[in-house]
Short mmCIF file of C-alpha atoms in Angstrom, two decimals:
data_model
loop_
_atom_site.label_atom_id
_atom_site.label_comp_id
_atom_site.label_asym_id
_atom_site.label_seq_id
_atom_site.Cartn_x
_atom_site.Cartn_y
_atom_site.Cartn_z
CA MET A 259 -23.99 51.78 -52.34
CA LEU A 260 -24.97 50.09 -49.69
CA THR A 261 -28.44 51.96 -49.91
CA GLN A 262 -29.20 50.81 -53.33
CA GLN A 263 -28.05 47.45 -52.59
CA ARG A 264 -30.41 46.85 -49.55
CA LEU A 265 -33.18 48.01 -52.11
CA ARG A 266 -32.49 45.77 -54.55
CA ASP A 267 -32.35 42.91 -52.27
CA SER A 268 -35.69 44.06 -51.05
CA LEU A 269 -37.21 44.76 -54.21
CA THR A 270 -36.40 40.85 -55.46
CA SER A 271 -37.25 39.14 -52.24
CA LYS A 272 -39.71 36.45 -52.53
CA ARG A 273 -41.93 37.96 -50.12
CA SER A 274 -42.56 40.75 -52.31
CA GLY A 275 -44.76 38.18 -54.62
CA HIS A 276 -44.17 40.34 -57.85
CA ARG A 277 -41.65 38.98 -60.84
CA VAL A 278 -39.42 42.22 -60.92
CA SER A 279 -37.61 42.32 -64.67
CA ALA A 280 -35.55 45.34 -64.63
CA ILE A 281 -34.33 48.02 -62.41
CA ARG A 282 -32.56 51.20 -62.60
CA LEU A 283 -30.96 52.91 -60.35
CA ARG A 284 -30.43 57.21 -62.00
CA PRO A 285 -30.13 60.42 -60.22
CA ALA A 286 -33.11 62.60 -60.24
CA ARG A 287 -33.50 66.04 -60.98
CA PRO A 288 -33.54 68.23 -57.83
CA THR A 289 -37.05 69.00 -56.12
CA GLU A 290 -38.11 72.42 -55.08
CA ASP A 291 -37.95 70.82 -51.64
CA SER A 292 -34.34 70.31 -51.64
CA SER A 293 -32.31 73.30 -51.69
CA MET A 294 -29.48 72.39 -51.20
CA GLY A 295 -29.42 71.00 -54.20
CA ARG A 296 -29.89 67.44 -53.00
CA MET A 297 -29.97 64.16 -55.45
CA HIS A 298 -32.54 61.71 -54.49
CA THR A 299 -32.40 58.04 -56.50
CA GLU A 300 -35.43 57.52 -58.98
CA VAL A 301 -35.87 54.00 -58.76
CA ILE A 302 -37.57 52.34 -62.25
CA VAL A 303 -38.95 49.30 -61.97
CA ALA A 304 -40.22 47.31 -65.09
CA ASN A 305 -42.64 44.27 -64.09
CA GLN A 306 -44.51 41.72 -65.67
CA ALA A 307 -47.69 44.17 -66.59
CA GLY A 308 -44.53 46.64 -67.69
CA ILE A 309 -41.97 47.10 -69.75
CA ALA A 310 -39.10 43.54 -70.29
CA PRO A 311 -35.70 44.20 -69.98
CA SER A 312 -34.88 45.50 -73.55
CA PRO A 313 -31.46 44.05 -75.65
CA ASP A 314 -30.28 45.72 -78.33
CA GLU A 315 -33.21 46.25 -79.91
CA ALA A 316 -31.81 46.25 -83.53
CA LYS A 317 -29.51 43.43 -83.02
CA THR A 318 -32.56 41.23 -82.36
CA ILE A 319 -34.51 42.69 -85.27
CA HIS A 320 -31.81 41.86 -87.26
CA LYS A 321 -31.34 38.26 -86.01
CA LEU A 322 -35.12 38.05 -87.05
CA GLN A 323 -34.25 39.34 -90.95
CA ILE A 324 -31.47 36.91 -91.08
CA ARG A 325 -32.76 34.31 -89.70
CA LEU A 326 -36.52 33.95 -90.82
CA ILE A 327 -36.59 36.23 -94.32
CA PRO A 328 -34.26 34.62 -96.06
CA PHE A 329 -35.93 31.39 -95.94
CA LEU A 330 -39.47 32.09 -95.76
CA PHE A 331 -38.83 34.02 -99.04
CA LEU A 332 -37.05 31.14 -100.63
CA LEU A 333 -40.19 29.29 -100.20
CA TYR A 334 -42.22 32.08 -101.78
CA VAL A 335 -40.08 32.15 -104.63
CA VAL A 336 -40.67 28.21 -105.14
CA ALA A 337 -44.64 28.60 -104.42
CA MET A 338 -45.02 31.70 -107.20
CA VAL A 339 -43.05 29.38 -109.83
CA ASP A 340 -45.38 26.49 -109.14
CA ARG A 341 -48.10 28.67 -109.40
CA ILE A 342 -47.88 30.55 -112.17
CA ASN A 343 -44.94 28.57 -114.67
CA ILE A 344 -47.96 27.50 -116.50
CA GLY A 345 -48.27 30.85 -118.27
CA PHE A 346 -44.70 29.26 -119.78
CA ALA A 347 -45.88 26.16 -120.42
CA SER A 348 -49.04 27.70 -122.56
CA LEU A 349 -46.73 28.55 -125.16
CA THR A 350 -46.56 24.91 -125.92
CA MET A 351 -49.30 23.04 -123.66
CA ASN A 352 -52.16 24.37 -125.55
CA LYS A 353 -51.47 23.28 -128.78
CA GLU A 354 -50.02 19.75 -127.93
CA LEU A 355 -53.33 19.46 -125.90
CA GLY A 356 -55.79 21.28 -128.08
CA ALA A 357 -56.44 23.83 -125.36
CA THR A 358 -58.43 26.87 -126.68
CA SER A 359 -57.95 30.37 -125.12
CA GLN A 360 -60.99 29.97 -122.86
CA GLN A 361 -60.19 26.76 -121.81
CA TYR A 362 -56.56 27.49 -121.27
CA GLY A 363 -57.99 30.41 -118.66
CA ILE A 364 -59.97 27.54 -116.65
CA ALA A 365 -56.90 25.03 -116.23
CA ALA A 366 -55.11 28.87 -115.24
CA GLY A 367 -57.78 29.87 -112.74
CA ILE A 368 -59.59 26.76 -111.00
CA PHE A 369 -56.38 26.04 -109.11
CA PHE A 370 -57.95 29.62 -106.83
CA ILE A 371 -61.10 27.10 -106.20
CA GLY A 372 -59.37 24.57 -104.49
CA TYR A 373 -57.17 27.10 -103.19
CA CYS A 374 -60.38 28.89 -101.89
CA LEU A 375 -62.29 25.80 -100.21
CA PHE A 376 -59.47 24.66 -98.11
CA GLU A 377 -57.40 27.67 -97.09
CA ILE A 378 -59.18 29.00 -93.58
CA PRO A 379 -59.14 25.28 -92.49
CA SER A 380 -55.31 25.40 -93.19
CA ASN A 381 -54.84 28.99 -91.64
CA LEU A 382 -56.74 27.66 -88.20
CA ILE A 383 -54.99 24.49 -88.38
CA LEU A 384 -51.39 26.19 -88.89
CA HIS A 385 -52.36 28.50 -85.82
CA LYS A 386 -53.32 25.43 -83.82
CA ILE A 387 -50.51 22.75 -84.53
CA GLY A 388 -47.82 25.14 -85.14
CA ALA A 389 -46.13 26.62 -88.46
CA ARG A 390 -42.96 23.95 -88.54
CA LEU A 391 -45.36 21.43 -89.44
CA TRP A 392 -48.40 22.83 -91.37
CA ILE A 393 -45.98 24.53 -93.96
CA ALA A 394 -43.43 21.84 -94.51
CA ARG A 395 -46.89 19.29 -94.89
CA ILE A 396 -47.85 21.61 -97.47
CA LEU A 397 -44.69 22.21 -99.55
CA LEU A 398 -44.74 18.23 -99.57
CA SER A 399 -47.97 18.28 -101.09
CA TRP A 400 -48.04 21.06 -103.27
CA GLY A 401 -44.36 19.74 -104.86
CA LEU A 402 -45.81 16.49 -105.62
CA VAL A 403 -48.95 17.73 -107.31
CA ALA A 404 -46.72 20.31 -109.54
CA ALA A 405 -44.47 17.42 -110.65
CA LEU A 406 -46.69 15.23 -111.62
CA THR A 407 -49.08 17.90 -113.64
CA GLY A 408 -46.27 17.62 -116.03
CA LEU A 409 -47.95 13.96 -116.92
CA VAL A 410 -51.56 15.05 -118.22
CA GLN A 411 -52.65 14.14 -121.18
CA SER A 412 -55.99 16.23 -121.80
CA VAL A 413 -57.01 19.25 -120.88
CA HIS A 414 -60.12 17.75 -118.08
CA GLN A 415 -56.97 16.30 -116.37
CA LEU A 416 -55.21 19.50 -116.30
CA TYR A 417 -57.79 20.81 -114.92
CA LEU A 418 -58.17 18.48 -112.25
CA ALA A 419 -54.32 18.88 -111.70
CA ARG A 420 -54.63 22.30 -111.36
CA PHE A 421 -57.43 22.19 -108.45
CA LEU A 422 -55.63 19.72 -106.88
CA LEU A 423 -52.69 22.27 -106.97
CA GLY A 424 -55.01 24.94 -105.17
CA LEU A 425 -55.70 22.38 -102.44
CA ALA A 426 -51.99 21.53 -101.69
CA GLU A 427 -51.09 25.22 -101.62
CA ALA A 428 -53.84 26.46 -99.89
CA GLY A 429 -52.79 28.26 -96.63
CA TYR A 430 -49.46 28.57 -97.69
CA TYR A 431 -49.48 32.63 -98.06
CA PRO A 432 -51.75 33.51 -95.59
CA GLY A 433 -50.22 31.42 -93.04
CA ILE A 434 -46.77 33.35 -93.87
CA VAL A 435 -48.66 36.66 -93.09
CA LEU A 436 -50.57 35.26 -89.66
CA TYR A 437 -46.62 33.78 -88.75
CA LEU A 438 -45.06 36.99 -88.97
CA THR A 439 -47.67 38.70 -86.55
CA TYR A 440 -46.04 36.16 -84.28
CA TRP A 441 -42.38 37.71 -84.58
CA TYR A 442 -42.48 41.69 -85.69
CA ARG A 443 -44.56 44.71 -84.13
CA GLN A 444 -47.01 46.05 -86.34
CA ARG A 445 -44.05 49.15 -87.02
CA GLU A 446 -42.31 46.79 -88.78
CA ARG A 447 -44.95 44.94 -90.54
CA ALA A 448 -45.13 46.60 -93.83
CA ARG A 449 -40.98 46.15 -94.51
CA THR A 450 -40.80 42.68 -93.37
CA LEU A 451 -43.82 41.65 -95.51
CA ALA A 452 -42.09 43.43 -98.39
CA LEU A 453 -38.76 41.68 -98.09
CA PHE A 454 -40.95 38.59 -98.05
CA LEU A 455 -43.26 39.48 -101.00
CA THR A 456 -40.27 40.72 -102.95
CA GLY A 457 -40.38 36.57 -103.81
CA TYR A 458 -43.50 37.54 -106.37
CA PRO A 459 -41.03 39.49 -108.77
CA VAL A 460 -38.15 37.69 -107.88
CA ALA A 461 -39.91 34.51 -108.86
CA SER A 462 -40.77 35.50 -112.46
CA VAL A 463 -37.24 37.59 -112.21
CA LEU A 464 -35.14 34.17 -112.26
CA GLY A 465 -38.46 31.70 -113.33
CA ALA A 466 -38.66 33.67 -116.85
CA PRO A 467 -35.20 32.58 -118.32
CA ILE A 468 -35.19 29.37 -116.59
CA SER A 469 -38.79 28.41 -118.08
CA GLY A 470 -38.20 30.34 -121.32
CA PHE A 471 -34.59 27.91 -121.32
CA ILE A 472 -36.32 24.90 -120.40
CA LEU A 473 -38.65 24.97 -123.21
CA ALA A 474 -36.15 25.68 -125.71
CA HIS A 475 -33.67 22.75 -125.05
CA VAL A 476 -35.10 20.26 -122.49
CA HIS A 477 -36.78 17.58 -124.29
CA TRP A 478 -35.40 14.40 -122.55
CA LEU A 479 -36.79 10.67 -123.28
CA HIS A 480 -39.69 12.39 -126.23
CA LEU A 481 -41.71 14.39 -123.39
CA GLY A 482 -42.59 17.55 -124.60
CA SER A 483 -40.38 20.38 -122.59
CA TRP A 484 -43.50 22.45 -120.87
CA ARG A 485 -43.66 19.07 -119.15
CA TRP A 486 -40.45 18.78 -118.42
CA LEU A 487 -41.06 22.61 -117.46
CA LEU A 488 -43.86 21.48 -114.80
CA ILE A 489 -41.75 18.10 -113.67
CA LEU A 490 -38.71 19.99 -112.45
CA GLU A 491 -39.80 23.35 -111.31
CA GLY A 492 -42.15 20.99 -108.78
CA ILE A 493 -38.89 19.27 -107.14
CA PRO A 494 -37.54 21.63 -105.11
CA ALA A 495 -40.89 22.09 -103.05
CA VAL A 496 -40.61 18.83 -101.89
CA ALA A 497 -36.86 19.17 -101.16
CA LEU A 498 -37.48 22.13 -99.20
CA GLY A 499 -40.94 20.49 -97.50
CA PHE A 500 -38.45 18.44 -95.40
CA LEU A 501 -35.96 21.03 -94.53
CA THR A 502 -38.72 23.26 -93.24
CA TYR A 503 -39.32 20.96 -90.77
CA PHE A 504 -36.03 21.26 -89.09
CA VAL A 505 -35.44 24.96 -89.62
CA LEU A 506 -38.24 26.85 -89.14
CA PRO A 507 -39.22 27.66 -85.46
CA SER A 508 -42.89 28.11 -84.82
CA ARG A 509 -43.12 31.01 -82.32
CA PRO A 510 -40.60 33.15 -80.58
CA SER A 511 -40.54 30.71 -77.44
CA GLU A 512 -38.78 27.98 -79.83
CA ALA A 513 -36.43 30.34 -81.44
CA LYS A 514 -32.32 28.74 -80.60
CA PHE A 515 -30.94 31.24 -82.36
CA LEU A 516 -32.68 34.60 -79.25
CA THR A 517 -31.36 34.90 -76.32
CA ARG A 518 -33.27 34.31 -73.11
CA GLU A 519 -33.63 37.99 -72.78
CA GLU A 520 -34.72 38.60 -76.31
CA LYS A 521 -37.47 36.35 -76.09
CA ASP A 522 -38.89 37.83 -73.48
CA TRP A 523 -38.47 41.57 -74.82
CA LEU A 524 -39.89 40.29 -78.06
CA GLN A 525 -42.85 38.48 -76.41
CA ALA A 526 -43.48 41.96 -74.10
CA GLU A 527 -43.19 43.84 -77.52
CA LEU A 528 -45.69 41.87 -79.30
CA GLN A 529 -48.05 41.68 -76.47
CA ARG A 530 -48.06 45.52 -76.40
CA ASP A 531 -48.68 45.60 -79.98
CA GLU A 532 -52.05 43.54 -79.05
CA GLN A 533 -53.27 45.81 -76.34
CA ILE A 534 -53.48 49.27 -78.23
CA LYS A 535 -55.42 47.50 -80.69
CA PRO A 536 -58.84 48.99 -80.94
CA ARG A 537 -60.97 47.62 -78.13
CA GLY A 538 -63.69 46.30 -80.65
CA ARG A 539 -61.39 43.64 -81.45
CA ARG A 540 -62.28 40.41 -82.70
CA HIS A 541 -60.71 37.37 -81.09
CA SER A 542 -62.72 34.31 -81.93
CA ALA A 543 -62.87 32.62 -85.62
CA MET A 544 -66.32 32.96 -86.19
CA GLN A 545 -66.22 36.91 -85.47
CA GLY A 546 -63.17 37.51 -87.49
CA LEU A 547 -65.02 35.70 -90.91
CA ALA A 548 -68.39 37.67 -89.71
CA ASN A 549 -66.05 41.54 -89.43
CA PRO A 550 -67.02 43.99 -92.49
CA ARG A 551 -64.05 45.32 -92.46
CA VAL A 552 -62.39 41.86 -93.45
CA TRP A 553 -65.28 41.67 -96.06
CA HIS A 554 -64.21 45.22 -97.61
CA LEU A 555 -60.26 43.54 -97.75
CA VAL A 556 -61.93 40.69 -99.65
CA SER A 557 -63.52 42.87 -102.21
CA ILE A 558 -60.48 45.03 -102.50
CA TYR A 559 -57.96 41.99 -102.88
CA PHE A 560 -60.51 40.20 -105.75
CA GLY A 561 -60.07 43.08 -107.61
CA MET A 562 -55.99 43.19 -106.81
CA MET A 563 -55.97 39.67 -107.88
CA ILE A 564 -57.49 40.03 -110.96
CA GLY A 565 -55.02 42.41 -112.37
CA SER A 566 -52.23 40.33 -110.47
CA TYR A 567 -52.92 36.57 -112.16
CA THR A 568 -53.92 38.50 -115.75
CA LEU A 569 -50.06 39.61 -115.93
CA SER A 570 -48.79 36.63 -114.71
CA PHE A 571 -50.76 34.49 -116.45
CA TYR A 572 -50.66 36.29 -120.10
CA MET A 573 -47.56 38.39 -120.02
CA PRO A 574 -45.38 35.32 -121.61
CA GLN A 575 -48.45 34.94 -124.42
CA PHE A 576 -48.63 39.03 -124.67
CA VAL A 577 -44.71 39.29 -125.06
CA GLN A 578 -44.86 37.01 -127.58
CA GLY A 579 -47.11 38.30 -129.61
CA LEU A 580 -44.96 41.64 -129.88
CA SER A 581 -42.97 39.84 -132.55
CA SER A 582 -43.00 37.02 -134.43
CA ASP A 583 -39.53 36.77 -134.03
CA TYR A 584 -38.93 36.55 -130.42
CA SER A 585 -38.07 32.76 -129.27
CA ASN A 586 -39.00 31.46 -126.37
CA SER A 587 -35.94 31.96 -124.48
CA LEU A 588 -35.74 35.69 -125.40
CA VAL A 589 -39.70 35.93 -123.95
CA GLY A 590 -38.31 34.23 -120.76
CA TYR A 591 -35.92 37.11 -120.65
CA LEU A 592 -38.53 40.42 -121.56
CA VAL A 593 -40.74 38.87 -119.09
CA MET A 594 -37.92 39.55 -116.33
CA ILE A 595 -37.53 43.06 -117.15
CA PRO A 596 -40.99 44.55 -115.67
CA TYR A 597 -40.27 42.25 -112.19
CA LEU A 598 -36.72 43.30 -111.73
CA ALA A 599 -38.36 47.30 -112.18
CA SER A 600 -40.65 46.39 -109.30
CA LEU A 601 -38.50 45.53 -106.57
CA ALA A 602 -37.17 48.63 -106.43
CA GLY A 603 -40.84 49.85 -106.00
CA MET A 604 -41.73 47.54 -103.02
CA ILE A 605 -39.25 48.22 -100.98
CA LEU A 606 -39.15 52.26 -101.46
CA VAL A 607 -43.15 52.09 -100.80
CA SER A 608 -42.95 49.72 -98.19
CA ARG A 609 -40.20 52.09 -95.95
CA SER A 610 -42.26 55.16 -96.54
CA SER A 611 -45.43 53.13 -95.54
CA ASP A 612 -43.91 51.98 -92.14
CA HIS A 613 -42.06 55.63 -91.45
CA ARG A 614 -45.61 57.18 -92.05
CA MET A 615 -47.60 54.57 -90.26
CA GLU A 616 -50.04 54.92 -93.30
CA ARG A 617 -51.25 52.03 -95.27
CA ARG A 618 -54.65 53.46 -97.46
CA TYR A 619 -53.00 56.25 -99.41
CA HIS A 620 -50.02 53.93 -100.12
CA ALA A 621 -52.36 51.10 -101.39
CA ALA A 622 -54.57 53.20 -103.28
CA ILE A 623 -52.24 55.14 -105.48
CA SER A 624 -49.97 52.14 -106.44
CA LEU A 625 -53.53 50.10 -107.30
CA LEU A 626 -54.05 53.43 -109.19
CA VAL A 627 -50.68 53.40 -111.24
CA GLY A 628 -51.28 49.89 -112.12
CA GLY A 629 -54.45 50.09 -113.30
CA ILE A 630 -53.71 53.12 -115.24
CA ALA A 631 -50.66 50.59 -116.99
CA PHE A 632 -53.00 48.35 -118.30
CA LEU A 633 -55.84 50.24 -119.49
CA SER A 634 -52.49 51.90 -121.91
CA LEU A 635 -51.69 48.91 -122.70
CA SER A 636 -54.98 47.97 -125.06
CA GLY A 637 -54.54 50.97 -126.75
CA VAL A 638 -50.41 50.55 -127.63
CA HIS A 639 -48.47 48.58 -130.08
CA SER A 640 -45.10 49.62 -129.44
CA PRO A 641 -42.61 46.89 -127.82
CA ILE A 642 -40.64 49.74 -126.30
CA VAL A 643 -43.97 51.02 -124.88
CA THR A 644 -45.27 48.13 -123.96
CA MET A 645 -42.15 47.16 -121.85
CA VAL A 646 -42.82 50.71 -120.10
CA LEU A 647 -46.27 50.27 -119.61
CA LEU A 648 -45.35 46.51 -118.35
CA SER A 649 -43.10 48.00 -115.98
CA LEU A 650 -44.86 50.40 -113.89
CA LEU A 651 -47.94 47.75 -113.90
CA ALA A 652 -45.87 45.26 -112.15
CA ILE A 653 -44.33 48.13 -109.74
CA GLY A 654 -47.88 49.43 -109.04
CA TYR A 655 -49.33 45.90 -108.30
CA CYS A 656 -45.88 44.97 -106.68
CA SER A 657 -45.88 48.28 -104.26
CA SER A 658 -49.85 47.65 -103.43
CA LEU A 659 -49.08 44.14 -101.45
CA SER A 660 -47.12 44.86 -98.31
CA PRO A 661 -49.40 48.39 -97.21
CA PHE A 662 -52.80 45.98 -98.09
CA TRP A 663 -51.41 42.88 -95.83
CA ALA A 664 -50.12 45.03 -92.90
CA LEU A 665 -53.98 46.58 -92.84
CA PRO A 666 -55.71 43.19 -91.55
CA SER A 667 -53.32 42.92 -88.32
CA GLU A 668 -54.12 46.34 -87.41
CA PHE A 669 -57.71 45.29 -85.99
CA LEU A 670 -57.40 41.28 -86.10
CA THR A 671 -55.70 38.97 -83.56
CA GLY A 672 -55.39 35.56 -82.41
CA LEU A 673 -57.68 33.07 -84.29
CA SER A 674 -59.46 36.11 -85.77
CA ALA A 675 -56.36 37.02 -87.63
CA ALA A 676 -55.65 33.55 -88.63
CA SER A 677 -59.65 33.19 -89.77
CA GLY A 678 -59.61 36.67 -90.87
CA ILE A 679 -56.04 36.66 -92.94
CA ALA A 680 -57.66 33.42 -94.74
CA LEU A 681 -60.78 34.46 -95.44
CA ILE A 682 -59.19 37.51 -97.75
CA ASN A 683 -57.01 35.33 -99.37
CA SER A 684 -58.80 32.74 -100.27
CA VAL A 685 -62.41 34.56 -101.20
CA GLY A 686 -59.93 37.79 -102.92
CA ASN A 687 -58.21 34.93 -104.92
CA LEU A 688 -60.87 33.83 -106.51
CA GLY A 689 -60.47 36.92 -108.62
CA GLY A 690 -57.34 35.18 -109.92
CA PHE A 691 -60.19 32.17 -111.22
CA ALA A 692 -62.74 35.25 -112.54
CA GLY A 693 -59.46 37.30 -114.72
CA PRO A 694 -58.09 34.45 -116.66
CA TYR A 695 -61.75 32.89 -117.29
CA VAL A 696 -63.11 36.48 -118.31
CA ILE A 697 -60.17 37.40 -120.04
CA GLY A 698 -59.66 33.68 -122.09
CA PHE A 699 -63.47 34.43 -123.09
CA ILE A 700 -62.64 38.03 -124.49
CA SER A 701 -59.79 36.85 -126.52
CA GLN A 702 -61.54 34.06 -127.66
CA LYS A 703 -64.52 36.11 -129.26
CA THR A 704 -62.43 39.12 -130.34
CA GLY A 705 -59.33 37.17 -131.37
CA THR A 706 -56.96 39.57 -129.41
CA LEU A 707 -56.05 39.59 -125.55
CA TYR A 708 -56.15 44.02 -125.81
CA GLY A 709 -60.29 43.38 -124.44
CA GLY A 710 -59.11 41.35 -121.56
CA LEU A 711 -56.24 44.02 -120.41
CA ALA A 712 -58.85 46.39 -120.42
CA PHE A 713 -61.30 44.29 -117.78
CA ALA A 714 -57.93 44.02 -115.61
CA GLY A 715 -57.24 48.03 -115.64
CA ILE A 716 -60.61 48.53 -114.81
CA SER A 717 -60.39 45.75 -111.43
CA MET A 718 -57.47 47.29 -110.20
CA LEU A 719 -58.96 50.91 -110.11
CA VAL A 720 -62.09 49.58 -108.45
CA ALA A 721 -60.12 47.85 -106.23
CA ALA A 722 -57.80 51.42 -105.85
CA THR A 723 -61.47 53.15 -105.03
CA LEU A 724 -62.37 50.71 -102.86
CA VAL A 725 -58.98 50.97 -100.39
CA LEU A 726 -59.64 54.80 -100.24
CA PHE A 727 -63.46 53.83 -98.74
CA LEU A 728 -61.68 51.88 -95.63
CA PRO A 729 -62.63 52.96 -92.08
CA LYS A 730 -59.39 55.21 -91.20
CA THR A 731 -57.44 53.31 -88.37
CA ALA A 732 -56.00 55.34 -85.65
CA ASP A 733 -52.10 55.04 -85.98
CA VAL A 734 -50.55 52.12 -84.48
CA ARG A 735 -48.24 54.53 -82.06
CA VAL A 736 -46.05 53.34 -79.70
CA PRO A 737 -47.22 54.59 -76.27
CA ALA A 738 -44.68 56.78 -74.08
CA GLU A 739 -43.98 54.28 -71.71
CA ALA A 740 -43.02 51.84 -74.22
CA GLN A 741 -40.54 54.30 -75.57
CA MET A 742 -38.41 54.06 -72.02
CA SER A 743 -35.64 51.75 -72.09
CA PRO A 744 -34.93 50.68 -69.09
#
């Protein structure tokens, strides 16, 4: 014991010039020259260049999940409600404003023009000044614009309000994707993203019946119910903007809920993830924007967004068209069903993706299911079969999200991650403009939504095919030394 104490003192001496973060003494196996079976003491030292002293790993990750994900999830639910509630508002808004199908498509999609213009600058600002301040700013500005949209008096004012809403919200989603890379290792990101992204279907599960109820019952101050729908659903973003500033830490170093040991371990683990990325990874913002693989992901996401926002903006109208007896409240409950089904699919696919450390096939197969369901809708008129296909469509699209968004962090880091993720989301989201515009045009010419649904289905199938053409990325596995416990 005295020898071991001297050894510790020697290793931690200031004269050594090294910071020793962990020492472990254990009996070594007998060597060939120890015929008497004597045991040598093996000393394992982890310094700054090696392994940080490990706290309870599962406990630390659980802390992150409990402290970060529920709040980020809530913010995402509010964001999606404000973005897509125009789909429910359209049930009475179009008639009051005199909007045609094509004009509604432009109003729904013009959001993404403003979104695209400011998304990359927004993400770079977030990376520079911190998530807490910038995400709070995003929430406050989009909440105010979302609520004021309920006061528009013409189609052109609606265009302007939706464009400004896109500017205000720009950077939120890719900012959160980037933010999660500051906290989670590569092997946990698909599941973590899935927990966050369940906000997309939950926004419809919760928002659909609430929106239907407001449309049916809220007619205060002689204002149309669709106006109150937009006003009331914009207020939570403003309140959460103030809350975000006080409760959301920007980086692990600011996390008061982690111990010093947990912070050091987490930083060491994240640094090791960065070191095992491909040597050719990009570091600067401009190089991230010029990366061919980033643009490949942009093209995939463009097709995905055509399907996504066709589903969001047109499902209420499509379901209402199944029967003239459906009230606005009943439409709200029916729209909820496909998104409930998608929750289970998202969790199962993300777990499988993380377990196998495989992204391409998980995303492609999910998109294939969604695309086939879209195409099948164009030839089905039974309400029951329609709801089944809508459920498969929601499962397919939603399940593709987490494996898809785990792909950029496999080869991007630092500023290149900030710019690359923002580029994928901003340009890809232009599919949210192209889809509603084309579908509105087709619907106005044909008098039915079915031709537009076929267009959306083909877009998702093209996206699935493009996923399979992505370069195969070597599995991101933990080096053997990283698996050793100190």
